[in-house]
Amino acid sequence: MHTHSRIALATATAAALTGGLLTFLATPATAADSTRVAKADFNGDGIGDLATSAATAYVNGRKGAGQVVVLYGSSTGVTSAKRTTISQDTPGVPGTAETGDDFGTDLAYGDFNHDGYDDLAVGSPSEKVGTDTDGGAVALLWGSAKGLTGKGAAVADPATGSHDFWGMNLAAGDFDGDGRTDLVVGSSSATLYLYKGGFSASGTAASRTTVKPPIMSGTDDNPYGPLNLTAGDVNGDGRTDLVVDGYETRTKYGWNTNYWLPGTASGLNASSAKALKTGIITAIGDINGDGYGDIVSGAGWDPGKASDGTPVPDSSTGGRVNITYGSASGPASTSAITQNSGNVPGTSEKGDDFGWDLDLGDINGDGYQDLVVSSPMEDIGSAADTGQVTVLYGSASGVDTASGTQGFAQSTAGVPGSDEKSDLFGADVKLDDVTGDGRADLLVGSYENGGDGAVTYLPSNGSKITTSGARSIGAGAVGVSTTGAPQYSAVFAD
């Protein structure tokens, strides 16, 4: 299992067959939730909040115990002054902060107890459970008028011993269309667990079922089942669907593949799973305004071949973004974007990892979801792997690569900081309205200061992302210990 923050060999099975061509320093987080990409609002003030983590942070001297940080939105955006920092040593939080727990490896938000406040599901997949070193744990932290207070409950693993890394993947959505937020939990197994919304204060769900997409289960050499889970309504039926990223079982190669599982009145339907284009990170939102969620996946790897010469599918030099547009029957037409497409900023260069992370949100309020794509391994001048992010705008014809494109690095005028080696600016990205003006702002995570991490806030001015009012919020400013490499901001909640 990765020690966190996505420090994993993201396509281990395929990499073994290709001499490691598909390895990554990090596996990005799941992005977007719902066709319109609803914002997280933990304190019920109508303004979006950002939940992030520092899953490898020291807590009371315990290395890698992990912390979660919520930055609350305001009319001036997010700051370090209005925030909550939580660990498993916070009163009310299930468990205890222990070495290597990785509390905050994955995060998902939704109103799980149906009280009007968003709650936060937190995975700590390296949690020791009894004698099981990597048994894993999932905690629900309840929202309130004061935001997240630390009160919460554990979501018990129903099959301890049959898998490891419980809580390594999380996704929230209304998969059965009953108006309540459900939770999907992944582990090292291919089997997913779907918890029906309406959780009690003790963490008990209304019901629990299993979902088995056509992906590989983990082995000793490859401890992964799903790599990522992404929720959104692709076919416009009012029920949330799920995109599962994992290793396919159709061929001997085990290529990284996404599968679409439609939501139904009884939950998720794995028997109708449909294979999609590849990509580790995925977002779902309505880019062309037709009422159907579009699936955007980042395949950041360069082209390569398996040991027998079979080409790696869906790959481009420097990485690519694969888009599958939604329809009443589900996933439909597809297209791809690289840094050589239209007026996309930059140039496709080997190792850029364009598509490492991405997210969707409406920056200019025109009803079309806009797209942010990161390439954190981008070299700028002599600064290797300093990173940059690209903003592309939605339109009636889909993602517009010809006009209005924007690129941001720490050397961009007005962006805090400077281009430095291994900053990985764009380690995670999110488009969310954190000012309450109805326009999505841009939030960028990085490995600033040798892995301490920072959140960079770039607001929308109503028509585009701007650097006016931009700020950087570092680990120390939010109460995260900078001992070691906490990797604060490497994971944003979706």
Coordinates of C-alpha atoms in Angstrom, one line a residue:
M1 CA 0.0 0.0 0.0
H2 CA 1.2 3.5 -0.6
T3 CA 2.3 5.4 2.5
H4 CA -0.3 7.9 1.4
S5 CA -0.7 10.9 -0.8
R6 CA -0.9 8.9 -3.6
I7 CA 2.6 7.8 -3.4
A8 CA 1.9 4.7 -5.2
L9 CA 2.8 2.9 -8.4
A10 CA -0.5 3.8 -9.9
T11 CA -0.7 1.0 -12.5
A12 CA 1.4 -1.7 -10.9
T13 CA 0.1 -4.6 -12.9
A14 CA 0.6 -2.8 -16.3
A15 CA 3.9 -1.4 -15.1
A16 CA 5.2 -4.9 -14.4
L17 CA 4.4 -5.8 -18.0
T18 CA 5.9 -2.7 -19.5
G19 CA 9.1 -2.3 -17.6
G20 CA 7.6 0.3 -15.3
L21 CA 6.4 2.7 -18.0
L22 CA 3.3 3.5 -16.2
T23 CA 4.7 4.3 -12.7
F24 CA 3.8 7.5 -10.8
L25 CA 5.0 9.4 -7.8
A26 CA 1.4 9.9 -6.9
T27 CA -2.1 8.7 -7.5
P28 CA -4.5 11.6 -7.6
A29 CA -7.7 11.8 -5.8
T30 CA -11.2 11.3 -7.0
A31 CA -12.7 14.5 -8.4
A32 CA -16.2 15.9 -8.8
D33 CA -19.6 14.7 -7.5
S34 CA -22.8 15.1 -9.4
T35 CA -23.7 16.6 -12.7
R36 CA -23.5 20.1 -11.4
V37 CA -20.7 19.4 -9.0
A38 CA -22.2 20.3 -5.7
K39 CA -19.9 22.2 -3.3
A40 CA -19.1 21.0 0.2
D41 CA -20.8 23.0 3.0
F42 CA -19.9 21.7 6.4
N43 CA -21.3 24.7 8.4
G44 CA -24.4 25.3 6.4
D45 CA -23.7 29.0 5.5
G46 CA -24.2 28.5 1.8
I47 CA -20.6 29.0 0.9
G48 CA -18.3 26.2 -0.3
D49 CA -15.7 24.8 2.0
L50 CA -12.5 22.9 1.2
A51 CA -11.5 19.7 3.0
T52 CA -8.0 18.5 2.6
S53 CA -5.6 16.3 4.5
A54 CA -2.0 15.8 5.6
A55 CA -2.1 12.0 5.8
T56 CA 1.6 11.6 6.5
A57 CA 1.8 14.3 9.2
Y58 CA 3.2 13.7 12.6
V59 CA 0.6 13.9 15.4
N60 CA 1.9 14.2 18.9
G61 CA 5.2 12.7 17.8
R62 CA 3.7 9.8 15.8
K63 CA 4.9 9.7 12.2
G64 CA 2.3 9.3 9.6
A65 CA -0.7 9.4 11.9
G66 CA -2.3 12.0 9.7
Q67 CA -4.6 15.0 9.9
V68 CA -7.6 16.5 8.1
V69 CA -8.0 20.3 7.6
V70 CA -11.2 22.1 6.6
L71 CA -10.8 25.7 5.2
Y72 CA -14.2 27.4 5.5
G73 CA -15.3 29.6 2.6
S74 CA -16.1 33.3 3.1
S75 CA -16.8 36.4 1.0
T76 CA -13.0 36.7 0.6
G77 CA -12.3 33.0 0.0
V78 CA -10.4 30.6 2.2
T79 CA -7.9 31.6 4.8
S80 CA -6.0 29.9 7.6
A81 CA -8.0 32.0 10.2
K82 CA -11.3 30.2 9.6
R83 CA -10.5 26.5 9.7
T84 CA -10.7 23.2 11.6
T85 CA -7.7 20.8 12.0
I86 CA -8.6 17.3 13.2
S87 CA -6.7 14.1 13.9
Q88 CA -7.6 10.8 15.6
D89 CA -6.5 12.4 18.9
T90 CA -9.2 15.0 18.5
P91 CA -12.0 14.3 21.1
G92 CA -14.9 12.5 19.5
V93 CA -13.0 11.2 16.5
P94 CA -13.0 7.4 16.2
G95 CA -9.6 5.7 16.9
T96 CA -6.3 7.0 18.2
A97 CA -3.5 8.8 16.2
E98 CA -0.9 6.1 15.7
T99 CA 2.2 5.8 13.7
G100 CA 1.5 5.0 10.0
D101 CA -2.3 5.2 10.2
D102 CA -2.5 7.7 7.2
F103 CA -5.7 9.3 8.5
G104 CA -7.0 11.3 5.5
T105 CA -5.7 9.1 2.6
D106 CA -9.0 9.6 0.9
L107 CA -11.9 11.9 1.7
A108 CA -15.5 12.2 0.5
Y109 CA -18.2 14.6 1.6
G110 CA -22.0 14.5 1.7
D111 CA -24.9 14.9 4.2
F112 CA -24.7 11.3 5.4
N113 CA -27.0 11.8 8.4
H114 CA -29.5 14.0 6.5
D115 CA -29.4 16.9 9.0
G116 CA -28.7 19.7 6.5
Y117 CA -25.0 19.9 7.0
D118 CA -22.4 18.2 4.9
D119 CA -20.3 15.5 6.7
L120 CA -16.9 14.2 5.9
A121 CA -15.9 10.5 5.3
V122 CA -12.2 9.9 6.1
G123 CA -10.2 6.8 5.2
S124 CA -7.2 5.7 7.1
P125 CA -6.4 2.5 5.2
S126 CA -3.1 1.7 7.0
E127 CA -4.8 1.6 10.4
K128 CA -3.9 -1.5 12.4
V129 CA -7.0 -3.4 13.3
G130 CA -6.3 -6.1 16.0
T131 CA -3.4 -8.1 14.5
D132 CA -4.1 -6.9 11.0
T133 CA -1.4 -4.3 10.3
D134 CA -3.1 -2.7 7.4
G135 CA -6.7 -3.5 8.2
G136 CA -7.9 0.1 7.6
A137 CA -10.6 2.3 9.0
V138 CA -13.3 4.7 7.9
A139 CA -14.6 7.6 10.1
L140 CA -17.6 9.9 9.5
L141 CA -17.1 13.4 10.9
W142 CA -20.4 15.2 11.4
G143 CA -21.0 18.8 10.1
S144 CA -22.8 21.4 12.2
A145 CA -23.4 25.1 12.4
K146 CA -19.9 25.4 13.7
G147 CA -18.5 23.2 10.9
L148 CA -16.7 19.9 11.7
T149 CA -16.2 19.7 15.4
G150 CA -14.6 16.3 15.7
K151 CA -17.8 14.5 16.6
G152 CA -18.0 11.4 14.5
A153 CA -18.5 7.6 14.1
A154 CA -16.7 4.7 12.6
V155 CA -18.0 2.8 9.6
A156 CA -17.1 -0.8 10.6
D157 CA -15.4 -3.1 8.1
P158 CA -17.9 -5.9 7.5
A159 CA -15.3 -8.4 6.2
T160 CA -12.1 -8.0 8.2
G161 CA -9.6 -10.6 7.1
S162 CA -10.9 -10.9 3.6
H163 CA -9.1 -7.7 2.4
D164 CA -6.7 -5.0 3.6
F165 CA -6.7 -1.2 3.4
W166 CA -10.4 -0.6 4.3
G167 CA -11.2 3.0 3.3
M168 CA -8.5 3.4 0.7
N169 CA -11.2 4.7 -1.7
L170 CA -14.4 6.6 -0.9
A171 CA -17.2 8.1 -3.0
A172 CA -20.5 9.8 -2.0
G173 CA -23.7 10.2 -4.0
D174 CA -27.4 9.4 -4.2
F175 CA -27.0 6.1 -6.1
D176 CA -30.6 5.0 -5.6
G177 CA -32.3 8.4 -6.1
D178 CA -34.1 8.5 -2.7
G179 CA -32.7 11.9 -1.8
R180 CA -30.2 10.7 0.8
T181 CA -26.5 10.6 0.4
D182 CA -25.0 7.1 0.2
L183 CA -21.3 6.1 0.7
V184 CA -19.2 3.6 -1.3
V185 CA -16.1 2.2 0.4
G186 CA -13.2 0.4 -1.3
S187 CA -10.3 -1.7 -0.1
S188 CA -7.7 -4.0 -1.6
S189 CA -10.5 -6.2 -2.9
A190 CA -12.4 -5.7 -6.1
T191 CA -15.6 -5.8 -4.0
L192 CA -17.1 -2.4 -3.1
Y193 CA -19.4 -1.8 -0.2
L194 CA -22.4 0.5 -0.7
Y195 CA -23.9 2.0 2.4
K196 CA -27.4 3.5 2.0
G197 CA -27.8 7.0 3.4
G198 CA -29.4 8.0 6.6
F199 CA -26.5 7.1 8.9
S200 CA -27.2 7.0 12.6
A201 CA -25.0 8.8 15.2
S202 CA -23.2 5.6 15.8
G203 CA -22.3 5.2 12.1
T204 CA -24.9 2.5 11.2
A205 CA -26.4 2.9 7.7
A206 CA -29.9 2.1 6.6
S207 CA -28.6 -0.9 4.7
R208 CA -25.4 -2.3 3.1
T209 CA -24.9 -4.1 -0.2
T210 CA -21.8 -5.2 -2.2
V211 CA -20.9 -4.2 -5.7
K212 CA -18.4 -6.2 -7.8
P213 CA -17.1 -4.3 -10.9
P214 CA -14.9 -6.2 -13.4
I215 CA -11.6 -5.3 -12.0
M216 CA -8.7 -7.2 -10.4
S217 CA -8.6 -7.8 -6.6
G218 CA -5.3 -7.1 -4.9
T219 CA -2.5 -9.6 -4.6
D220 CA 0.7 -9.7 -2.6
D221 CA 2.5 -7.9 -5.5
N222 CA -0.4 -5.5 -6.2
P223 CA -2.4 -4.6 -3.1
Y224 CA -5.0 -2.6 -5.0
G225 CA -8.6 -3.3 -5.9
P226 CA -10.0 0.0 -7.2
L227 CA -7.6 2.9 -7.7
N228 CA -10.3 5.5 -7.6
L229 CA -14.0 6.0 -7.3
T230 CA -15.9 8.9 -8.9
A231 CA -19.6 9.7 -8.5
G232 CA -21.8 11.6 -10.9
D233 CA -25.0 11.4 -12.9
V234 CA -24.0 10.5 -16.5
N235 CA -27.4 9.5 -17.9
G236 CA -29.4 12.2 -16.4
D237 CA -31.9 9.9 -14.6
G238 CA -31.5 11.7 -11.2
R239 CA -29.5 8.8 -9.7
T240 CA -25.7 9.0 -9.1
D241 CA -23.6 6.7 -11.2
L242 CA -20.1 5.5 -10.3
V243 CA -16.9 5.3 -12.3
V244 CA -14.5 2.7 -11.0
D245 CA -10.9 2.9 -12.0
G246 CA -8.9 -0.4 -11.7
Y247 CA -7.1 -3.1 -13.6
E248 CA -9.2 -4.8 -16.2
T249 CA -9.6 -8.6 -16.3
R250 CA -10.4 -9.0 -20.0
T251 CA -6.8 -9.3 -21.2
K252 CA -3.6 -10.7 -19.9
Y253 CA -2.2 -7.2 -19.5
G254 CA -4.4 -5.8 -16.8
W255 CA -4.5 -2.4 -18.3
N256 CA -5.7 0.5 -16.2
T257 CA -9.4 0.9 -17.2
N258 CA -12.4 2.9 -16.0
Y259 CA -15.8 1.3 -15.8
W260 CA -19.2 3.1 -15.6
L261 CA -21.7 1.5 -13.2
P262 CA -25.2 3.1 -13.5
G263 CA -27.2 4.0 -10.4
T264 CA -30.6 2.3 -10.1
A265 CA -33.5 2.3 -7.7
S266 CA -31.8 -0.6 -5.9
G267 CA -28.3 0.9 -5.9
L268 CA -25.4 0.4 -8.3
N269 CA -25.7 -2.1 -11.2
A270 CA -22.3 -3.8 -11.8
S271 CA -23.8 -6.2 -14.3
S272 CA -24.3 -3.2 -16.7
A273 CA -20.7 -2.0 -16.2
K274 CA -19.3 -0.3 -19.4
A275 CA -15.6 0.0 -20.1
L276 CA -14.4 3.6 -20.7
K277 CA -11.1 5.2 -21.7
T278 CA -8.2 5.0 -19.3
G279 CA -7.2 7.5 -16.7
I280 CA -6.4 7.4 -13.0
I281 CA -8.2 10.5 -11.9
T282 CA -11.7 11.2 -13.1
A283 CA -14.3 14.0 -12.8
I284 CA -17.9 14.1 -13.8
G285 CA -19.9 17.2 -14.7
D286 CA -22.0 18.7 -17.5
I287 CA -19.4 20.4 -19.7
N288 CA -21.8 21.1 -22.7
G289 CA -24.9 22.0 -20.8
D290 CA -27.1 19.2 -22.2
G291 CA -28.1 17.9 -18.8
Y292 CA -25.9 14.8 -18.8
G293 CA -22.7 14.3 -16.8
D294 CA -19.6 14.1 -18.9
I295 CA -16.7 11.9 -17.8
V296 CA -13.2 13.4 -17.8
S297 CA -10.2 11.1 -17.0
G298 CA -6.5 12.0 -16.8
A299 CA -4.0 9.6 -18.3
G300 CA -0.8 11.3 -17.5
W301 CA 1.6 8.6 -18.7
D302 CA 3.8 8.6 -21.8
P303 CA 3.4 6.0 -24.5
G304 CA 5.0 2.6 -24.0
K305 CA 4.7 -1.1 -24.8
A306 CA 4.2 -4.3 -22.9
S307 CA 7.0 -6.9 -23.0
D308 CA 5.5 -8.5 -26.2
G309 CA 5.3 -5.1 -27.9
T310 CA 1.6 -4.4 -27.4
P311 CA 1.2 -0.6 -27.1
V312 CA -0.1 0.9 -23.9
P313 CA -3.7 2.1 -24.8
D314 CA -4.9 5.7 -24.8
S315 CA -1.5 7.2 -24.1
S316 CA 0.2 10.4 -25.4
T317 CA 3.6 12.0 -24.9
G318 CA 3.3 14.2 -21.8
G319 CA -0.1 12.8 -20.9
R320 CA -3.6 13.4 -22.0
V321 CA -7.2 13.9 -20.8
N322 CA -9.9 11.6 -22.2
I323 CA -13.4 12.9 -22.3
T324 CA -16.6 10.8 -22.6
Y325 CA -19.7 12.8 -23.1
G326 CA -22.9 11.6 -21.3
S327 CA -26.3 10.8 -22.8
A328 CA -29.6 9.3 -21.8
S329 CA -28.1 5.9 -22.5
G330 CA -24.9 6.6 -20.5
P331 CA -21.4 7.2 -21.8
A332 CA -21.4 8.2 -25.5
S333 CA -18.9 10.0 -27.8
T334 CA -15.3 10.5 -26.8
S335 CA -12.4 12.9 -27.4
A336 CA -9.0 13.6 -26.1
I337 CA -6.9 16.7 -25.1
T338 CA -3.2 17.1 -24.8
Q339 CA -1.0 20.1 -24.4
N340 CA -0.6 20.1 -28.2
S341 CA -4.4 20.6 -28.6
G342 CA -5.6 23.9 -29.9
N343 CA -4.4 26.8 -27.7
V344 CA -3.8 24.7 -24.6
P345 CA -0.9 26.3 -22.7
G346 CA 2.4 24.5 -22.9
T347 CA 3.8 21.8 -25.1
S348 CA 3.5 18.0 -24.7
E349 CA 6.8 16.9 -23.3
K350 CA 7.7 13.5 -22.0
G351 CA 7.2 13.2 -18.2
D352 CA 4.9 16.3 -17.8
D353 CA 2.0 14.1 -16.5
F354 CA -0.7 16.4 -18.0
G355 CA -3.9 14.9 -16.5
W356 CA -2.4 13.9 -13.2
D357 CA -5.3 15.6 -11.5
L358 CA -8.4 17.5 -12.7
D359 CA -11.7 18.9 -11.6
L360 CA -14.8 20.5 -13.0
G361 CA -16.7 23.7 -11.9
D362 CA -18.5 26.6 -13.5
I363 CA -16.1 29.5 -13.2
N364 CA -18.0 32.1 -15.2
G365 CA -21.6 31.1 -14.4
D366 CA -22.6 30.4 -18.0
G367 CA -24.1 27.0 -17.2
Y368 CA -21.2 25.0 -18.7
Q369 CA -18.8 23.2 -16.4
D370 CA -15.2 24.3 -16.9
L371 CA -12.1 22.0 -16.6
V372 CA -8.9 22.4 -14.7
V373 CA -6.0 20.0 -15.5
S374 CA -2.7 19.7 -13.6
S375 CA 0.7 18.7 -14.9
P376 CA 2.7 18.8 -11.6
M377 CA 5.8 17.2 -13.2
E378 CA 6.1 20.1 -15.7
D379 CA 9.6 21.6 -15.8
I380 CA 9.8 25.3 -16.1
G381 CA 13.3 26.8 -16.8
S382 CA 15.7 24.9 -14.5
A383 CA 13.0 24.0 -12.0
A384 CA 12.3 20.3 -12.6
D385 CA 8.9 19.0 -11.6
T386 CA 7.7 22.4 -10.4
G387 CA 4.3 22.0 -12.0
Q388 CA 1.5 24.0 -13.6
V389 CA -2.2 23.9 -14.0
T390 CA -4.4 24.6 -17.1
V391 CA -7.9 26.0 -17.1
L392 CA -10.2 25.2 -20.1
Y393 CA -13.7 26.4 -20.5
G394 CA -16.9 24.5 -21.3
S395 CA -19.2 25.3 -24.1
A396 CA -22.2 23.9 -26.0
S397 CA -19.8 21.9 -28.1
G398 CA -17.7 20.6 -25.2
V399 CA -14.3 21.7 -23.9
D400 CA -13.1 24.7 -25.7
T401 CA -9.4 24.4 -26.5
A402 CA -9.3 27.4 -28.9
S403 CA -10.3 30.4 -26.8
G404 CA -10.1 31.5 -23.2
T405 CA -7.5 29.0 -22.1
Q406 CA -5.4 29.8 -19.1
G407 CA -2.2 28.5 -17.6
F408 CA -0.9 29.1 -14.0
A409 CA 2.4 28.3 -12.4
Q410 CA 4.1 29.8 -9.4
S411 CA 6.0 32.0 -11.8
T412 CA 2.8 33.5 -13.2
A413 CA 2.4 37.1 -12.1
G414 CA 0.3 37.3 -9.0
V415 CA 0.5 33.6 -8.0
P416 CA 2.2 33.3 -4.6
G417 CA 5.6 31.6 -4.5
S418 CA 8.1 30.8 -7.2
D419 CA 9.0 27.9 -9.4
E420 CA 11.1 25.5 -7.4
K421 CA 12.3 21.9 -8.0
S422 CA 9.8 19.3 -6.9
D423 CA 7.0 21.7 -5.8
L424 CA 4.5 19.6 -7.8
F425 CA 2.2 22.6 -8.1
G426 CA -1.1 20.8 -9.1
A427 CA -0.6 17.8 -6.8
D428 CA -4.4 18.2 -6.4
V429 CA -6.8 20.7 -7.9
K430 CA -10.4 21.7 -7.2
L431 CA -12.9 24.1 -8.7
D432 CA -15.4 25.2 -6.0
D433 CA -17.3 28.3 -5.1
V434 CA -15.6 29.3 -1.8
T435 CA -16.7 33.0 -1.9
G436 CA -20.5 32.4 -2.2
D437 CA -20.8 34.4 -5.5
G438 CA -22.0 31.5 -7.6
R439 CA -18.7 31.2 -9.5
A440 CA -16.2 28.4 -9.0
D441 CA -12.8 29.5 -7.7
L442 CA -9.5 27.5 -8.2
L443 CA -7.7 25.7 -5.4
V444 CA -4.3 24.1 -6.1
G445 CA -2.4 21.8 -3.8
S446 CA 1.4 21.4 -4.0
Y447 CA 4.3 19.8 -2.2
E448 CA 5.7 23.2 -1.3
N449 CA 8.8 23.4 1.0
G450 CA 10.1 19.9 0.6
G451 CA 6.8 18.1 1.1
D452 CA 5.2 20.4 3.8
G453 CA 2.5 21.3 1.3
A454 CA 0.3 24.4 0.6
V455 CA -3.1 25.3 -0.7
T456 CA -3.0 28.1 -3.3
Y457 CA -6.3 30.1 -3.7
L458 CA -7.0 31.7 -7.1
P459 CA -10.4 33.4 -7.2
S460 CA -12.9 33.7 -10.1
N461 CA -13.6 37.3 -11.0
G462 CA -16.9 36.3 -12.5
S463 CA -15.7 35.5 -15.9
K464 CA -12.3 33.8 -15.5
I465 CA -9.7 32.7 -12.9
T466 CA -7.6 35.6 -11.7
T467 CA -4.6 36.2 -9.4
S468 CA -6.2 39.3 -7.8
G469 CA -6.6 38.3 -4.2
A470 CA -4.6 35.1 -4.5
R471 CA -3.0 33.6 -1.4
S472 CA -1.1 30.6 -0.3
I473 CA -2.0 28.7 2.9
G474 CA 0.9 26.6 4.2
A475 CA 1.0 23.6 6.5
G476 CA 2.2 25.5 9.6
A477 CA -0.5 28.1 9.3
V478 CA -3.2 25.5 9.7
G479 CA -1.7 23.6 12.6
V480 CA 0.0 20.8 10.7
S481 CA 3.4 19.8 12.0
T482 CA 6.1 20.3 9.4
T483 CA 8.3 17.6 10.8
G484 CA 9.1 15.2 8.0
A485 CA 6.9 15.6 4.9
P486 CA 3.2 15.9 5.9
Q487 CA 2.1 16.5 2.3
Y488 CA -0.7 18.8 3.3
S489 CA -3.0 19.5 0.3
A490 CA -2.1 16.4 -1.6
V491 CA -5.7 15.2 -1.2
F492 CA -8.9 17.3 -1.6
A493 CA -12.3 15.9 -0.7
D494 CA -14.8 15.1 -3.4

